[in-house]
Amino acid sequence: PEEGGEEERSTRRLLWILLVVLGLAAIALLILLLWLLRPQPAGPGAEGPAGYPIQVVTMITGRGAAPEDLIRSPLGVAFDRDGNLWISNTGQSRVDVFRPDGTYLRSVGDIPGPGALYTPYGIVQDPATGRVYVADYAARKVLVYSPTGSYVAHFPADDQDLDVFGADGFTPYDVQVAGGRIVVSSNDGLYFFDQTGHVVARWGFTYKHRNVRGVEIGMFNFPDAFVVDPESGRLYVADTLNRRVVALGPDGRWLWVSGRPDAKGKIRGFWQLPRGIELGPDGNLYVVDTFRFDQKGMGTGHIVVLSPEGELLSEFGRSGSDVGAFSFPEHIARDAGSDLWAIADRENHRVVVFRLVTPYPEVDDLQAPKYPKGFTRPTDVWATPSPSPVG
């Protein structure tokens, strides 16, 4: 009987211990549930802080969930005349085409052969012909496709004398259409091609019959992006490694320069690394400054707005990975037929489609005084002798 009683007491103790453990676990789960359901502090969310002008419509991350279907390190983006979005899916060596709502349409340049892409960057569609031009900087070519993505040709033409590109060779970053010419930015300037793929002019600096890139006014140093104003004929260039934005007239004259190159390895100007530029419906310039990190994105940020005469108007666009933020943004595009914009958000591996809402925030008091220090209006500086190759 004593053995049975001791066994019964041990069983009861074990049951009590189990009940205590279960009770403590239940209390811990209740505390965890209450913590998870606690009121959250108001964050920026999709709209950002009060007055944040970026309203996200879509974030495009790929055509499917498989690794090969995703967007990796996108560099370029452009709208075609139907409002579809062409994305340089650079990390996947192809261009993907989507509707602005994220519906996948097709891929371009992903089939081995003459039309294959390697490192696509800038994209543009010629509104007159419908042809799409893709700058592929590692392949040292601009590839030409039909509106439906069929390969047509490549620039430069096979019989083009490559000495015209200088010692650094042809490294196309961005491509635009101006006055019937196909204009391409390369390491030392802008090259103008005719419709057959032959160079007819170059805007840049030449010394002793040699193409030269550098830091002086009149020189370019790896201009990653540019945009053409069809009304005025002006070209606005993001002269990336010189950390400046340049305005040129249709005759190649340098009109104004915003920013200045590094000195002794240090950034000394306003711009950190301008790599994208687009014209807004208001006629102003929207410049993507890739290294312009700011967590709030109000009064300073990745998107800098300039007037056509180079006046600093606004800054916005916060850094991060949440909705409405960017991480190492690259090219920017606007759909002329709607109010939609898009940015190749490189390190977030996505393209962000958004609308801009005015009024824009005023420039931060710490940033505004930095801007005029690097702003100049050159006199008698030309990118090419007159007459212009445009028009």
XYZ file of C-alpha atoms in Angstrom:
391
model
C 0.000 0.000 0.000
C 2.847 2.420 0.742
C 4.334 1.860 -2.691
C 0.976 2.518 -4.362
C 0.419 5.686 -2.344
C 3.875 7.046 -3.178
C 3.326 6.345 -6.861
C -0.037 8.130 -6.738
C 1.516 11.169 -5.019
C 4.309 11.294 -7.667
C 1.736 11.190 -10.441
C -0.222 14.051 -8.860
C 2.954 16.136 -8.494
C 3.828 15.517 -12.140
C 0.317 16.548 -13.204
C 0.555 19.746 -11.151
C 3.939 20.548 -12.699
C 2.522 20.012 -16.171
C -0.478 22.224 -15.351
C 1.846 24.987 -14.100
C 4.026 24.738 -17.214
C 0.967 24.845 -19.482
C -0.403 27.803 -17.546
C 2.861 29.693 -17.853
C 2.999 28.874 -21.575
C -0.562 30.139 -22.013
C 0.299 33.366 -20.189
C 3.404 33.789 -22.369
C 1.358 33.239 -25.533
C -1.212 35.752 -24.340
C 1.499 38.328 -23.656
C 3.008 37.682 -27.121
C -0.413 38.040 -28.756
C -1.073 41.322 -26.955
C 2.375 42.582 -28.002
C 1.735 41.696 -31.632
C -1.656 43.379 -31.557
C -0.392 46.520 -29.833
C -1.035 49.870 -31.590
C 1.762 50.555 -34.071
C 3.424 53.965 -34.429
C 2.446 55.711 -37.638
C 5.072 55.057 -40.298
C 5.493 56.584 -43.766
C 3.487 53.816 -45.464
C 2.673 53.934 -49.172
C 2.016 57.664 -49.107
C 5.084 58.554 -47.045
C 5.158 61.423 -44.571
C 2.737 64.307 -44.861
C 3.227 65.998 -48.221
C 5.265 63.147 -49.711
C 4.612 63.569 -53.459
C 5.215 59.976 -54.618
C 2.087 57.827 -54.857
C 3.010 54.272 -55.818
C 0.782 52.564 -58.382
C 2.678 49.304 -58.972
C 5.952 47.667 -58.030
C 7.067 45.249 -60.755
C 9.396 42.506 -59.527
C 9.190 39.978 -62.353
C 7.075 37.831 -64.629
C 6.816 34.957 -62.126
C 8.182 33.563 -58.877
C 11.012 31.390 -60.229
C 14.538 32.864 -59.932
C 14.883 33.171 -63.703
C 11.581 35.077 -63.888
C 12.557 37.840 -61.481
C 13.905 41.296 -62.220
C 17.539 41.580 -61.209
C 19.461 44.878 -61.027
C 17.309 46.864 -63.477
C 19.117 49.848 -64.981
C 16.831 51.267 -67.671
C 13.127 51.873 -68.120
C 11.006 53.474 -70.834
C 7.362 53.780 -71.851
C 6.408 53.021 -75.442
C 3.718 54.864 -77.400
C 1.082 52.370 -76.204
C 1.917 53.103 -72.577
C 3.672 49.778 -72.004
C 6.803 49.662 -69.883
C 10.108 48.342 -71.279
C 12.498 47.350 -68.487
C 16.211 46.673 -68.818
C 16.382 43.532 -66.699
C 20.149 43.869 -66.696
C 20.918 41.124 -64.199
C 18.971 38.648 -66.360
C 20.431 39.907 -69.689
C 17.115 40.784 -71.287
C 14.405 43.410 -71.587
C 10.994 42.640 -70.118
C 7.831 44.391 -71.280
C 4.916 44.965 -68.899
C 1.717 46.909 -68.751
C 1.866 49.621 -66.073
C -0.373 47.499 -63.831
C 2.325 44.802 -63.760
C 0.845 42.456 -66.383
C 3.688 40.697 -68.195
C 3.650 40.912 -72.000
C 6.912 39.589 -73.408
C 10.694 39.417 -73.109
C 13.146 40.788 -75.653
C 16.756 39.856 -76.341
C 16.652 36.600 -74.367
C 17.089 34.284 -77.361
C 20.678 33.444 -78.440
C 21.629 34.970 -81.753
C 22.190 38.406 -83.295
C 19.478 40.041 -81.168
C 20.675 38.685 -77.806
C 21.270 41.183 -75.009
C 24.012 41.080 -72.380
C 23.882 44.234 -70.247
C 20.935 46.363 -71.408
C 20.769 49.904 -70.050
C 19.008 52.866 -71.698
C 15.887 52.319 -73.822
C 13.833 54.540 -76.133
C 11.142 54.097 -78.757
C 11.181 56.234 -81.877
C 7.619 57.591 -82.002
C 7.830 58.006 -85.763
C 8.885 54.457 -86.677
C 7.943 52.505 -83.559
C 11.398 50.967 -83.420
C 12.860 50.393 -79.958
C 16.550 51.070 -79.298
C 18.368 49.379 -76.401
C 21.857 50.441 -75.318
C 23.948 47.400 -74.327
C 27.151 48.748 -72.811
C 29.074 45.466 -72.397
C 28.212 44.354 -75.929
C 29.230 47.853 -77.128
C 26.138 48.022 -79.313
C 22.720 49.564 -79.566
C 20.253 46.867 -80.594
C 17.178 47.761 -82.621
C 13.848 45.945 -82.257
C 10.390 46.198 -83.758
C 7.507 47.376 -81.536
C 6.722 43.711 -80.841
C 10.313 42.861 -79.892
C 11.671 41.293 -83.090
C 15.348 41.974 -83.741
C 15.943 44.407 -86.615
C 19.553 45.648 -86.588
C 22.372 46.973 -84.436
C 24.454 50.158 -84.166
C 27.176 50.840 -85.079
C 26.860 49.335 -88.551
C 29.263 46.522 -89.379
C 31.174 48.735 -91.801
C 31.529 51.647 -89.342
C 35.150 52.642 -88.663
C 35.448 52.073 -84.889
C 38.309 54.569 -84.581
C 35.638 57.270 -84.426
C 34.938 56.171 -80.825
C 38.447 56.878 -79.575
C 40.733 54.895 -77.324
C 38.016 53.950 -74.817
C 35.775 52.495 -77.489
C 31.989 52.644 -77.676
C 30.187 52.014 -74.361
C 26.530 52.973 -74.858
C 24.642 53.918 -71.689
C 21.578 55.813 -72.856
C 19.836 56.354 -76.182
C 17.361 58.990 -77.392
C 15.899 60.215 -80.685
C 16.471 63.808 -81.809
C 15.788 65.371 -85.183
C 15.835 62.065 -87.034
C 19.135 61.034 -85.428
C 19.697 58.264 -82.920
C 21.745 59.848 -80.124
C 23.766 57.642 -77.786
C 25.771 58.570 -74.693
C 29.157 56.896 -74.361
C 32.094 57.363 -71.999
C 33.377 60.563 -73.622
C 30.261 62.240 -75.003
C 27.223 61.923 -77.243
C 27.317 60.149 -80.604
C 24.802 60.885 -83.370
C 23.882 58.032 -85.720
C 21.872 58.122 -88.900
C 19.192 55.517 -89.560
C 21.753 53.159 -91.134
C 23.840 52.971 -87.963
C 26.707 55.240 -89.022
C 28.154 58.015 -86.867
C 27.522 61.458 -88.352
C 28.619 63.617 -85.398
C 29.914 63.577 -81.850
C 29.397 66.034 -79.017
C 32.400 65.984 -76.744
C 35.945 67.256 -76.435
C 38.653 66.560 -78.986
C 42.351 67.219 -78.454
C 44.830 66.727 -81.290
C 42.228 64.765 -83.237
C 41.632 62.424 -80.292
C 38.457 61.991 -78.264
C 39.046 63.035 -74.689
C 36.943 62.671 -71.563
C 37.664 64.789 -68.525
C 36.494 67.263 -65.913
C 36.751 70.603 -67.704
C 33.761 72.484 -69.085
C 33.134 71.060 -72.561
C 34.200 67.565 -71.534
C 32.090 64.582 -70.468
C 32.988 61.733 -68.144
C 30.713 58.686 -68.440
C 27.357 60.417 -68.946
C 24.866 57.744 -67.894
C 21.679 59.464 -69.062
C 20.320 62.378 -71.054
C 17.003 63.663 -72.313
C 15.946 65.705 -75.356
C 13.378 68.491 -75.104
C 11.403 68.203 -78.366
C 10.081 71.762 -78.017
C 13.354 73.651 -77.537
C 15.774 71.083 -79.004
C 17.864 71.268 -75.847
C 19.717 68.253 -74.499
C 20.086 67.814 -70.747
C 22.862 65.428 -69.693
C 23.549 63.650 -66.406
C 27.358 63.814 -66.613
C 27.699 61.123 -63.996
C 31.364 60.828 -62.998
C 31.750 64.612 -63.157
C 28.828 64.797 -60.692
C 26.992 67.440 -62.671
C 24.022 68.140 -64.911
C 24.653 69.952 -68.203
C 22.265 71.819 -70.521
C 23.182 72.117 -74.213
C 21.430 74.004 -76.982
C 20.389 72.296 -80.230
C 23.559 73.674 -81.808
C 25.810 72.036 -79.204
C 26.451 75.141 -77.140
C 26.889 74.633 -73.390
C 24.150 76.716 -71.746
C 24.605 75.952 -68.055
C 26.366 73.510 -65.763
C 25.066 72.448 -62.355
C 27.672 70.801 -60.149
C 31.408 70.251 -60.231
C 33.777 67.296 -60.292
C 35.553 65.836 -57.281
C 38.799 67.341 -56.030
C 41.503 65.191 -54.411
C 39.124 62.261 -54.307
C 36.416 64.114 -52.380
C 32.917 65.167 -53.388
C 32.772 68.949 -53.259
C 29.575 69.741 -55.133
C 25.838 69.410 -54.668
C 25.357 66.238 -56.713
C 26.305 62.815 -55.374
C 25.898 60.642 -58.502
C 23.298 61.757 -61.080
C 22.351 58.731 -63.198
C 18.855 59.395 -64.526
C 17.088 62.413 -66.029
C 13.640 63.049 -67.504
C 11.445 65.957 -68.572
C 8.201 66.512 -66.723
C 4.910 67.757 -68.181
C 5.706 71.060 -66.464
C 8.860 71.440 -68.582
C 11.094 70.913 -65.555
C 13.898 68.393 -65.197
C 13.653 65.417 -62.859
C 17.121 64.128 -62.006
C 17.769 60.852 -60.192
C 20.709 61.215 -57.813
C 21.573 57.608 -57.007
C 23.750 58.265 -53.947
C 21.515 60.962 -52.445
C 20.426 58.899 -49.444
C 17.777 60.283 -47.120
C 15.447 58.325 -44.847
C 12.645 60.879 -44.864
C 12.835 61.965 -48.503
C 11.294 65.385 -47.967
C 13.351 68.446 -48.797
C 16.168 66.180 -49.886
C 16.168 62.810 -51.610
C 16.840 60.795 -54.744
C 14.713 62.957 -57.106
C 15.867 66.528 -57.677
C 13.687 68.927 -59.674
C 15.306 71.701 -61.734
C 13.823 74.377 -63.959
C 14.897 74.449 -67.641
C 17.352 77.186 -66.646
C 18.866 75.110 -63.874
C 17.097 76.618 -60.861
C 16.777 74.211 -57.926
C 13.048 73.741 -57.257
C 12.555 70.684 -55.052
C 13.950 67.426 -53.675
C 12.139 64.308 -52.518
C 12.290 60.492 -52.567
C 13.396 58.558 -49.519
C 15.878 55.704 -49.306
C 14.900 52.197 -48.258
C 13.042 49.101 -49.366
C 9.487 49.881 -48.297
C 6.718 51.161 -50.545
C 7.606 54.572 -51.970
C 11.320 54.259 -51.220
C 14.320 53.484 -53.441
C 17.711 51.825 -53.151
C 20.290 52.870 -55.756
C 17.723 54.111 -58.306
C 18.849 54.422 -61.923
C 16.946 55.656 -65.001
C 13.602 57.415 -64.736
C 10.840 57.594 -67.374
C 7.505 59.350 -67.873
C 4.563 58.237 -69.991
C 3.604 61.135 -72.232
C 0.078 59.759 -72.595
C -0.701 59.575 -68.881
C 0.456 60.854 -65.509
C 2.592 57.786 -64.782
C 6.299 57.718 -63.977
C 8.670 54.788 -63.477
C 12.088 54.312 -61.872
C 14.481 51.382 -62.216
C 15.025 50.648 -58.505
C 18.233 48.695 -58.904
C 19.134 47.301 -55.473
C 15.499 46.601 -54.607
C 15.335 44.567 -57.845
C 12.105 46.166 -58.997
C 10.626 48.922 -61.100
C 8.397 51.378 -59.263
C 5.460 52.888 -61.171
C 4.088 55.991 -59.486
C 2.316 59.326 -59.778
C 3.616 62.679 -58.575
C 1.366 64.940 -56.557
C 2.006 68.644 -56.113
C 2.905 70.768 -54.294
C 6.437 69.438 -54.026
C 8.381 69.954 -50.786
C 10.745 72.873 -50.507
C 14.470 72.185 -50.578
C 16.023 71.453 -47.199
C 17.761 74.459 -45.634
C 20.996 72.492 -45.419
C 20.938 71.581 -49.112
C 19.809 74.831 -50.720
C 23.042 76.785 -49.963
C 25.159 74.033 -51.556
C 23.514 74.274 -54.950
C 24.612 77.691 -56.326
C 28.284 77.039 -55.552
C 28.694 74.725 -58.537
C 26.354 76.473 -60.967
C 27.907 78.216 -63.984
C 26.875 79.586 -67.373
C 29.786 78.983 -69.751
C 30.512 81.476 -72.503
C 31.538 80.387 -75.976
C 31.813 76.662 -75.143
C 30.586 74.314 -77.857
C 30.268 70.550 -77.989
C 30.613 70.543 -81.741
C 31.241 73.124 -84.454
C 28.110 74.635 -85.968
C 26.023 73.627 -87.915
C 24.412 71.171 -85.531
C 23.822 67.515 -86.440
C 20.333 67.865 -84.973
C 17.485 68.832 -87.270
